[in-house]
mmCIF file of C-alpha atoms and ligand atoms in Angstrom:
data_model
loop_
_atom_site.group_PDB
_atom_site.id
_atom_site.type_symbol
_atom_site.label_atom_id
_atom_site.label_comp_id
_atom_site.label_asym_id
_atom_site.label_seq_id
_atom_site.Cartn_x
_atom_site.Cartn_y
_atom_site.Cartn_z
ATOM 1 C CA MET A 251 128.569 46.451 111.952
ATOM 2 C CA LEU A 252 126.989 43.011 112.366
ATOM 3 C CA ASP A 253 124.693 41.966 109.536
ATOM 4 C CA SER A 254 121.944 40.443 111.605
ATOM 5 C CA ASN A 255 120.051 41.607 114.656
ATOM 6 C CA CYS A 256 120.714 38.328 116.416
ATOM 7 C CA PRO A 257 121.099 38.650 119.299
ATOM 8 C CA PRO A 258 118.753 41.654 119.365
ATOM 9 C CA GLU A 259 120.510 44.849 120.432
ATOM 10 C CA ARG A 260 119.524 45.753 124.017
ATOM 11 C CA ALA A 261 120.211 49.488 123.789
ATOM 12 C CA PRO A 262 122.002 51.411 121.033
ATOM 13 C CA ALA A 263 124.977 53.544 122.127
ATOM 14 C CA ARG A 264 123.785 56.815 123.672
ATOM 15 C CA PRO A 265 125.361 60.288 123.513
ATOM 16 C CA GLY A 266 126.884 61.389 126.811
ATOM 17 C CA TRP A 267 127.526 57.818 127.941
ATOM 18 C CA VAL A 268 130.832 56.057 128.607
ATOM 19 C CA TYR A 269 131.073 52.406 127.600
ATOM 20 C CA LEU A 270 133.847 50.632 129.467
ATOM 21 C CA VAL A 271 134.526 47.749 127.124
ATOM 22 C CA GLY A 272 136.779 44.690 127.404
ATOM 23 C CA ALA A 273 138.687 44.033 124.175
ATOM 24 C CA GLY A 274 139.734 40.490 125.085
ATOM 25 C CA PRO A 275 143.287 39.177 124.847
ATOM 26 C CA GLY A 276 144.053 40.156 121.261
ATOM 27 C CA ASP A 277 142.406 37.968 118.620
ATOM 28 C CA ALA A 278 139.590 40.211 117.362
ATOM 29 C CA GLU A 279 137.358 37.171 116.919
ATOM 30 C CA LEU A 280 137.163 37.039 120.712
ATOM 31 C CA LEU A 281 135.376 40.399 120.963
ATOM 32 C CA THR A 282 131.865 40.124 122.364
ATOM 33 C CA VAL A 283 128.896 41.013 120.158
ATOM 34 C CA ARG A 284 128.246 43.998 122.412
ATOM 35 C CA ALA A 285 131.837 45.209 122.103
ATOM 36 C CA LEU A 286 131.765 44.978 118.316
ATOM 37 C CA ARG A 287 128.466 46.866 118.108
ATOM 38 C CA LEU A 288 129.688 49.627 120.403
ATOM 39 C CA LEU A 289 132.949 50.010 118.462
ATOM 40 C CA GLY A 290 130.855 50.492 115.346
ATOM 41 C CA ALA A 291 128.676 53.143 117.000
ATOM 42 C CA ALA A 292 131.249 55.154 118.984
ATOM 43 C CA ASP A 293 132.160 58.808 118.343
ATOM 44 C CA VAL A 294 135.415 58.541 120.221
ATOM 45 C CA LEU A 295 137.630 55.671 121.356
ATOM 46 C CA VAL A 296 139.962 55.901 124.360
ATOM 47 C CA TYR A 297 142.353 52.922 124.434
ATOM 48 C CA ASP A 298 145.649 51.714 125.813
ATOM 49 C CA ASN A 299 148.619 49.635 124.753
ATOM 50 C CA LEU A 300 147.164 46.189 125.470
ATOM 51 C CA VAL A 301 144.524 46.635 122.764
ATOM 52 C CA SER A 302 145.723 44.657 119.742
ATOM 53 C CA GLN A 303 146.050 45.869 116.167
ATOM 54 C CA SER A 304 143.491 43.315 115.010
ATOM 55 C CA VAL A 305 140.907 44.760 117.412
ATOM 56 C CA LEU A 306 141.745 48.332 116.368
ATOM 57 C CA ALA A 307 141.215 47.267 112.770
ATOM 58 C CA CYS A 308 137.532 46.698 113.669
ATOM 59 C CA VAL A 309 137.063 50.375 114.568
ATOM 60 C CA PRO A 310 135.516 52.374 111.695
ATOM 61 C CA ASP A 311 137.712 55.109 110.178
ATOM 62 C CA GLY A 312 135.477 57.968 111.303
ATOM 63 C CA VAL A 313 135.907 57.259 115.027
ATOM 64 C CA GLU A 314 138.322 59.604 116.803
ATOM 65 C CA ARG A 315 141.048 57.600 118.583
ATOM 66 C CA ILE A 316 142.768 58.758 121.744
ATOM 67 C CA TYR A 317 145.714 56.660 122.936
ATOM 68 C CA VAL A 318 146.346 56.786 126.676
ATOM 69 C CA GLY A 319 148.766 53.828 126.668
ATOM 70 C CA LYS A 320 150.350 52.414 129.723
ATOM 71 C CA LYS A 321 153.359 50.221 130.233
ATOM 72 C CA ALA A 322 154.480 48.524 133.469
ATOM 73 C CA SER A 323 156.654 51.386 134.668
ATOM 74 C CA GLN A 324 155.466 54.392 132.670
ATOM 75 C CA HIS A 325 152.018 55.867 132.286
ATOM 76 C CA ALA A 326 151.459 57.734 129.027
ATOM 77 C CA LEU A 327 148.650 59.612 130.747
ATOM 78 C CA PRO A 328 148.285 59.510 134.547
ATOM 79 C CA GLN A 329 145.182 57.637 135.710
ATOM 80 C CA GLY A 330 143.607 60.812 137.129
ATOM 81 C CA GLN A 331 143.824 62.496 133.734
ATOM 82 C CA ILE A 332 142.324 59.470 131.980
ATOM 83 C CA ASN A 333 139.405 59.576 134.416
ATOM 84 C CA GLN A 334 138.916 63.296 133.775
ATOM 85 C CA LEU A 335 139.171 62.822 130.002
ATOM 86 C CA LEU A 336 136.316 60.285 130.074
ATOM 87 C CA VAL A 337 134.140 62.670 132.097
ATOM 88 C CA ASP A 338 134.925 65.591 129.765
ATOM 89 C CA LEU A 339 134.199 63.630 126.573
ATOM 90 C CA ALA A 340 130.886 62.388 127.957
ATOM 91 C CA ARG A 341 129.902 65.911 129.000
ATOM 92 C CA GLN A 342 130.504 67.032 125.416
ATOM 93 C CA GLY A 343 127.642 64.694 124.539
ATOM 94 C CA ARG A 344 129.792 62.145 122.752
ATOM 95 C CA LYS A 345 129.414 58.379 122.640
ATOM 96 C CA VAL A 346 132.594 57.300 124.372
ATOM 97 C CA VAL A 347 134.071 53.806 124.215
ATOM 98 C CA ARG A 348 136.816 53.235 126.770
ATOM 99 C CA LEU A 349 138.500 50.094 125.437
ATOM 100 C CA LYS A 350 140.765 47.997 127.641
ATOM 101 C CA GLY A 351 142.667 44.770 127.025
ATOM 102 C CA GLY A 352 141.048 41.624 128.416
ATOM 103 C CA ASP A 353 138.346 42.342 130.971
ATOM 104 C CA PRO A 354 138.076 45.874 132.387
ATOM 105 C CA TYR A 355 137.617 44.647 135.961
ATOM 106 C CA ILE A 356 140.500 42.152 136.040
ATOM 107 C CA PHE A 357 143.703 44.055 136.849
ATOM 108 C CA GLY A 358 142.507 46.735 134.474
ATOM 109 C CA ARG A 359 141.788 49.698 136.771
ATOM 110 C CA GLY A 360 138.294 49.790 135.305
ATOM 111 C CA GLY A 361 136.892 50.057 138.818
ATOM 112 C CA GLU A 362 138.747 53.318 139.405
ATOM 113 C CA GLU A 363 137.448 54.803 136.155
ATOM 114 C CA VAL A 364 133.874 53.840 136.931
ATOM 115 C CA GLU A 365 134.105 55.281 140.454
ATOM 116 C CA GLU A 366 135.056 58.584 138.864
ATOM 117 C CA LEU A 367 132.124 58.407 136.438
ATOM 118 C CA VAL A 368 129.759 57.723 139.329
ATOM 119 C CA ASN A 369 131.204 60.704 141.246
ATOM 120 C CA ALA A 370 130.713 62.924 138.204
ATOM 121 C CA GLY A 371 127.184 61.644 137.517
ATOM 122 C CA VAL A 372 128.123 60.362 134.054
ATOM 123 C CA PRO A 373 126.014 57.397 132.860
ATOM 124 C CA PHE A 374 127.983 54.308 131.879
ATOM 125 C CA GLU A 375 127.860 50.626 130.986
ATOM 126 C CA VAL A 376 130.501 47.945 131.565
ATOM 127 C CA VAL A 377 131.032 45.289 128.893
ATOM 128 C CA PRO A 378 133.086 42.338 130.109
ATOM 129 C CA GLY A 379 135.819 40.880 127.938
ATOM 130 C CA ILE A 380 137.679 37.595 127.850
ATOM 131 C CA THR A 381 140.444 38.023 130.376
ATOM 132 C CA ALA A 382 144.006 37.027 129.541
ATOM 133 C CA ALA A 383 143.893 33.990 131.850
ATOM 134 C CA SER A 384 140.997 32.323 130.065
ATOM 135 C CA GLY A 385 141.793 33.442 126.507
ATOM 136 C CA ILE A 386 145.458 32.569 126.659
ATOM 137 C CA SER A 387 145.041 29.279 128.457
ATOM 138 C CA ALA A 388 142.467 28.187 125.871
ATOM 139 C CA TYR A 389 144.714 29.054 122.915
ATOM 140 C CA ALA A 390 147.874 27.696 124.536
ATOM 141 C CA GLY A 391 146.320 24.346 125.495
ATOM 142 C CA ILE A 392 146.162 24.685 129.299
ATOM 143 C CA PRO A 393 142.764 23.764 130.845
ATOM 144 C CA LEU A 394 143.052 25.861 134.011
ATOM 145 C CA THR A 395 140.904 23.685 136.276
ATOM 146 C CA HIS A 396 141.178 20.186 134.763
ATOM 147 C CA ARG A 397 139.774 18.220 137.669
ATOM 148 C CA ASP A 398 142.520 15.625 137.714
ATOM 149 C CA PHE A 399 144.978 18.365 138.670
ATOM 150 C CA ALA A 400 143.327 21.443 140.187
ATOM 151 C CA GLN A 401 140.451 22.400 142.482
ATOM 152 C CA ALA A 402 141.084 26.121 142.361
ATOM 153 C CA CYS A 403 142.557 28.774 140.136
ATOM 154 C CA VAL A 404 143.973 31.997 141.525
ATOM 155 C CA PHE A 405 144.543 35.178 139.501
ATOM 156 C CA VAL A 406 147.460 37.098 140.967
ATOM 157 C CA THR A 407 149.198 40.364 140.146
ATOM 158 C CA GLY A 408 152.955 40.035 139.953
ATOM 159 C CA HIS A 409 153.427 43.772 140.044
ATOM 160 C CA LEU A 410 152.534 45.785 143.104
ATOM 161 C CA GLN A 411 152.311 49.557 143.110
ATOM 162 C CA ASP A 412 155.613 49.904 144.985
ATOM 163 C CA GLY A 413 157.351 47.496 142.548
ATOM 164 C CA SER A 414 157.600 44.651 145.105
ATOM 165 C CA VAL A 415 155.855 41.270 145.104
ATOM 166 C CA GLY A 416 154.588 41.060 148.671
ATOM 167 C CA LEU A 417 152.099 38.235 148.207
ATOM 168 C CA ASP A 418 150.598 35.611 150.514
ATOM 169 C CA TRP A 419 153.082 32.916 149.466
ATOM 170 C CA ASP A 420 151.744 30.256 151.849
ATOM 171 C CA MET A 421 148.321 30.534 150.237
ATOM 172 C CA LEU A 422 149.783 30.487 146.721
ATOM 173 C CA ALA A 423 152.049 27.493 147.336
ATOM 174 C CA ARG A 424 149.198 25.108 148.156
ATOM 175 C CA PRO A 425 148.825 21.887 146.141
ATOM 176 C CA ARG A 426 146.083 21.219 143.565
ATOM 177 C CA GLN A 427 145.596 24.779 142.434
ATOM 178 C CA THR A 428 146.542 26.707 139.318
ATOM 179 C CA LEU A 429 148.174 30.117 139.612
ATOM 180 C CA VAL A 430 147.924 32.747 136.907
ATOM 181 C CA PHE A 431 150.241 35.725 137.297
ATOM 182 C CA TYR A 432 149.422 38.899 135.404
ATOM 183 C CA MET A 433 152.226 41.445 134.974
ATOM 184 C CA GLY A 434 154.733 39.029 136.477
ATOM 185 C CA ILE A 435 157.581 38.915 133.983
ATOM 186 C CA THR A 436 160.003 41.413 135.495
ATOM 187 C CA GLN A 437 159.594 39.719 138.889
ATOM 188 C CA LEU A 438 159.572 36.159 137.517
ATOM 189 C CA PRO A 439 162.777 34.897 139.229
ATOM 190 C CA ALA A 440 161.483 36.142 142.616
ATOM 191 C CA ILE A 441 158.035 34.622 142.033
ATOM 192 C CA CYS A 442 159.443 31.176 141.175
ATOM 193 C CA ASP A 443 161.916 31.268 144.092
ATOM 194 C CA GLN A 444 159.219 32.226 146.591
ATOM 195 C CA LEU A 445 156.818 29.513 145.440
ATOM 196 C CA VAL A 446 159.524 26.862 145.833
ATOM 197 C CA ALA A 447 160.678 28.316 149.167
ATOM 198 C CA HIS A 448 157.086 28.052 150.440
ATOM 199 C CA GLY A 449 156.663 24.433 149.450
ATOM 200 C CA LEU A 450 155.782 23.957 145.777
ATOM 201 C CA PRO A 451 158.056 21.322 144.187
ATOM 202 C CA ALA A 452 160.637 22.812 141.806
ATOM 203 C CA SER A 453 159.374 20.214 139.319
ATOM 204 C CA THR A 454 155.901 21.873 139.144
ATOM 205 C CA PRO A 455 155.069 22.562 135.479
ATOM 206 C CA ALA A 456 154.958 26.252 134.554
ATOM 207 C CA ALA A 457 154.519 28.306 131.393
ATOM 208 C CA VAL A 458 154.894 31.860 130.178
ATOM 209 C CA VAL A 459 152.837 33.054 127.209
ATOM 210 C CA ARG A 460 153.526 36.293 125.370
ATOM 211 C CA ARG A 461 150.972 37.906 123.063
ATOM 212 C CA GLY A 462 148.561 35.031 123.643
ATOM 213 C CA THR A 463 145.788 34.449 121.033
ATOM 214 C CA GLN A 464 147.669 36.671 118.553
ATOM 215 C CA SER A 465 149.702 35.815 115.468
ATOM 216 C CA ALA A 466 152.852 36.527 117.491
ATOM 217 C CA GLN A 467 151.885 34.152 120.333
ATOM 218 C CA LYS A 468 154.911 32.591 122.001
ATOM 219 C CA VAL A 469 154.721 29.851 124.660
ATOM 220 C CA VAL A 470 157.611 28.805 126.891
ATOM 221 C CA THR A 471 157.041 25.765 129.120
ATOM 222 C CA SER A 472 159.362 24.503 131.805
ATOM 223 C CA ASP A 473 159.147 23.855 135.536
ATOM 224 C CA LEU A 474 159.353 26.220 138.469
ATOM 225 C CA GLY A 475 163.036 25.518 138.961
ATOM 226 C CA HIS A 476 163.958 26.467 135.392
ATOM 227 C CA LEU A 477 161.212 28.784 134.114
ATOM 228 C CA ALA A 478 162.947 32.115 134.731
ATOM 229 C CA GLU A 479 166.068 30.908 132.918
ATOM 230 C CA ALA A 480 164.054 29.543 129.974
ATOM 231 C CA VAL A 481 162.079 32.775 129.636
ATOM 232 C CA LYS A 482 165.252 34.837 129.634
ATOM 233 C CA ALA A 483 166.828 32.555 127.034
ATOM 234 C CA ALA A 484 163.725 32.924 124.838
ATOM 235 C CA GLY A 485 163.978 36.725 125.053
ATOM 236 C CA ILE A 486 160.433 37.126 126.426
ATOM 237 C CA VAL A 487 159.624 40.673 127.536
ATOM 238 C CA PRO A 488 156.347 42.036 128.996
ATOM 239 C CA PRO A 489 153.446 41.787 128.487
ATOM 240 C CA ALA A 490 153.226 38.079 129.175
ATOM 241 C CA LEU A 491 151.220 35.784 131.396
ATOM 242 C CA THR A 492 152.650 33.143 133.749
ATOM 243 C CA ILE A 493 150.711 29.957 134.553
ATOM 244 C CA VAL A 494 151.899 27.592 137.288
ATOM 245 C CA GLY A 495 150.450 24.186 138.180
ATOM 246 C CA ASP A 496 150.132 20.578 137.099
ATOM 247 C CA VAL A 497 147.598 21.535 134.390
ATOM 248 C CA VAL A 498 150.510 23.024 132.432
ATOM 249 C CA GLY A 499 151.709 19.442 131.942
ATOM 250 C CA LEU A 500 148.834 18.975 129.441
ATOM 251 C CA GLN A 501 150.028 21.815 127.214
ATOM 252 C CA ALA A 502 152.140 19.876 124.738
ATOM 253 C CA ARG A 503 149.238 17.498 124.002
ATOM 254 C CA LEU A 504 146.385 20.021 123.976
ATOM 255 C CA ALA A 505 147.910 22.976 122.114
ATOM 256 C CA TRP A 506 145.992 23.656 118.891
ATOM 257 C CA PHE A 507 146.507 27.290 117.932
ATOM 258 C CA GLN A 508 149.097 27.808 115.211
ATOM 259 C CA PRO A 509 150.346 31.386 115.358
ATOM 260 C CA GLU A 510 151.235 32.577 111.853
ATOM 261 C CA GLU A 511 154.590 33.960 112.875
ATOM 262 C CA ALA A 512 155.723 30.577 114.228
ATOM 263 C CA SER A 513 154.972 28.687 111.020
HETATM 264 N N1 LIG B 159 142.516 43.577 132.028
HETATM 265 C C1 LIG B 159 143.470 42.652 131.449
HETATM 266 C C2 LIG B 159 144.746 42.549 132.265
HETATM 267 C C3 LIG B 159 145.505 43.835 132.419
HETATM 268 S S1 LIG B 159 147.009 43.621 133.302
HETATM 269 C C4 LIG B 159 142.817 41.280 131.278
HETATM 270 O O1 LIG B 159 141.727 41.048 131.794
HETATM 271 O O2 LIG B 159 143.400 40.434 130.604
HETATM 272 C C5 LIG B 159 148.161 43.375 131.984
HETATM 273 C C6 LIG B 159 148.704 41.965 131.999
HETATM 274 O O3 LIG B 159 147.776 41.071 131.399
HETATM 275 C C7 LIG B 159 149.969 41.794 131.187
HETATM 276 O O4 LIG B 159 151.108 42.199 131.914
HETATM 277 C C8 LIG B 159 149.966 40.304 130.948
HETATM 278 O O5 LIG B 159 150.377 39.611 132.108
HETATM 279 C C9 LIG B 159 148.480 40.025 130.767
HETATM 280 N N2 LIG B 159 148.066 39.976 129.350
HETATM 281 C C10 LIG B 159 147.045 40.645 128.798
HETATM 282 N N3 LIG B 159 146.892 40.314 127.494
HETATM 283 C C11 LIG B 159 147.859 39.407 127.235
HETATM 284 C C12 LIG B 159 148.233 38.661 126.077
HETATM 285 N N4 LIG B 159 147.559 38.784 124.919
HETATM 286 N N5 LIG B 159 149.261 37.789 126.177
HETATM 287 C C13 LIG B 159 149.917 37.622 127.342
HETATM 288 N N6 LIG B 159 149.624 38.304 128.462
HETATM 289 C C14 LIG B 159 148.598 39.172 128.422
#
């Protein structure tokens, strides 16, 4: 698929292997070289709903595509069946690419799939991808650890298995750190309230980004006291990423990406 052999290919895709590949946050130009090569060499692609159309457009026509999409509350295919599907496809001697949005090991359940492959004795490789936090912050103009404002950056899930948000709020509400909430839109009012209740000023800058890095990217900036309201008014629905911290104050000046649909 790539014209040159630079960088040299380490190992061509092998039959009977599963490649757990990160697709990045949406813009296909953010695929790794390894991901692009494996997409070009796969026999079968197993993917879910976070994988963007522009990435799917890089998959050659002859590759069989199996959609196992997941949304926050519904699973198109239960995780156990996805795990079994990967094992079965590999045992048929196929070159399997399991493609996941962002990075497979960041809130992506990639660890569970690989555990199953290990149990079944199926050989595999893991290809990291650009996770939503770094891809989206770069495109939206939010330097996550600008040293004038933050000494730490915490990736947090806003969606627990039982639907609650039972997080360590005292740890999250500390000063001089950036918080990135994945899957936090349905619980956004509770998240903002808890952060303020545990000591973060209601004036702390905060942003929500939907479909980051894609032509439909939408950014809403506000402060903790008003973010949930602003997001509702903008009609933002999942999937979207929430970033909280003083670094968000740089957004208006540092934004550079012009999504087509906004122009
Ligand atoms: N493995 C993925 C995350 C899966 S959890 C990764 O590394 O990025 C799914 C959550 O990721 C979504 O609910 C949303 O919070 C976030 N997300 C992923 N891609 C996104 C995008 N392009 N724009 C906004 N949020 C995104």
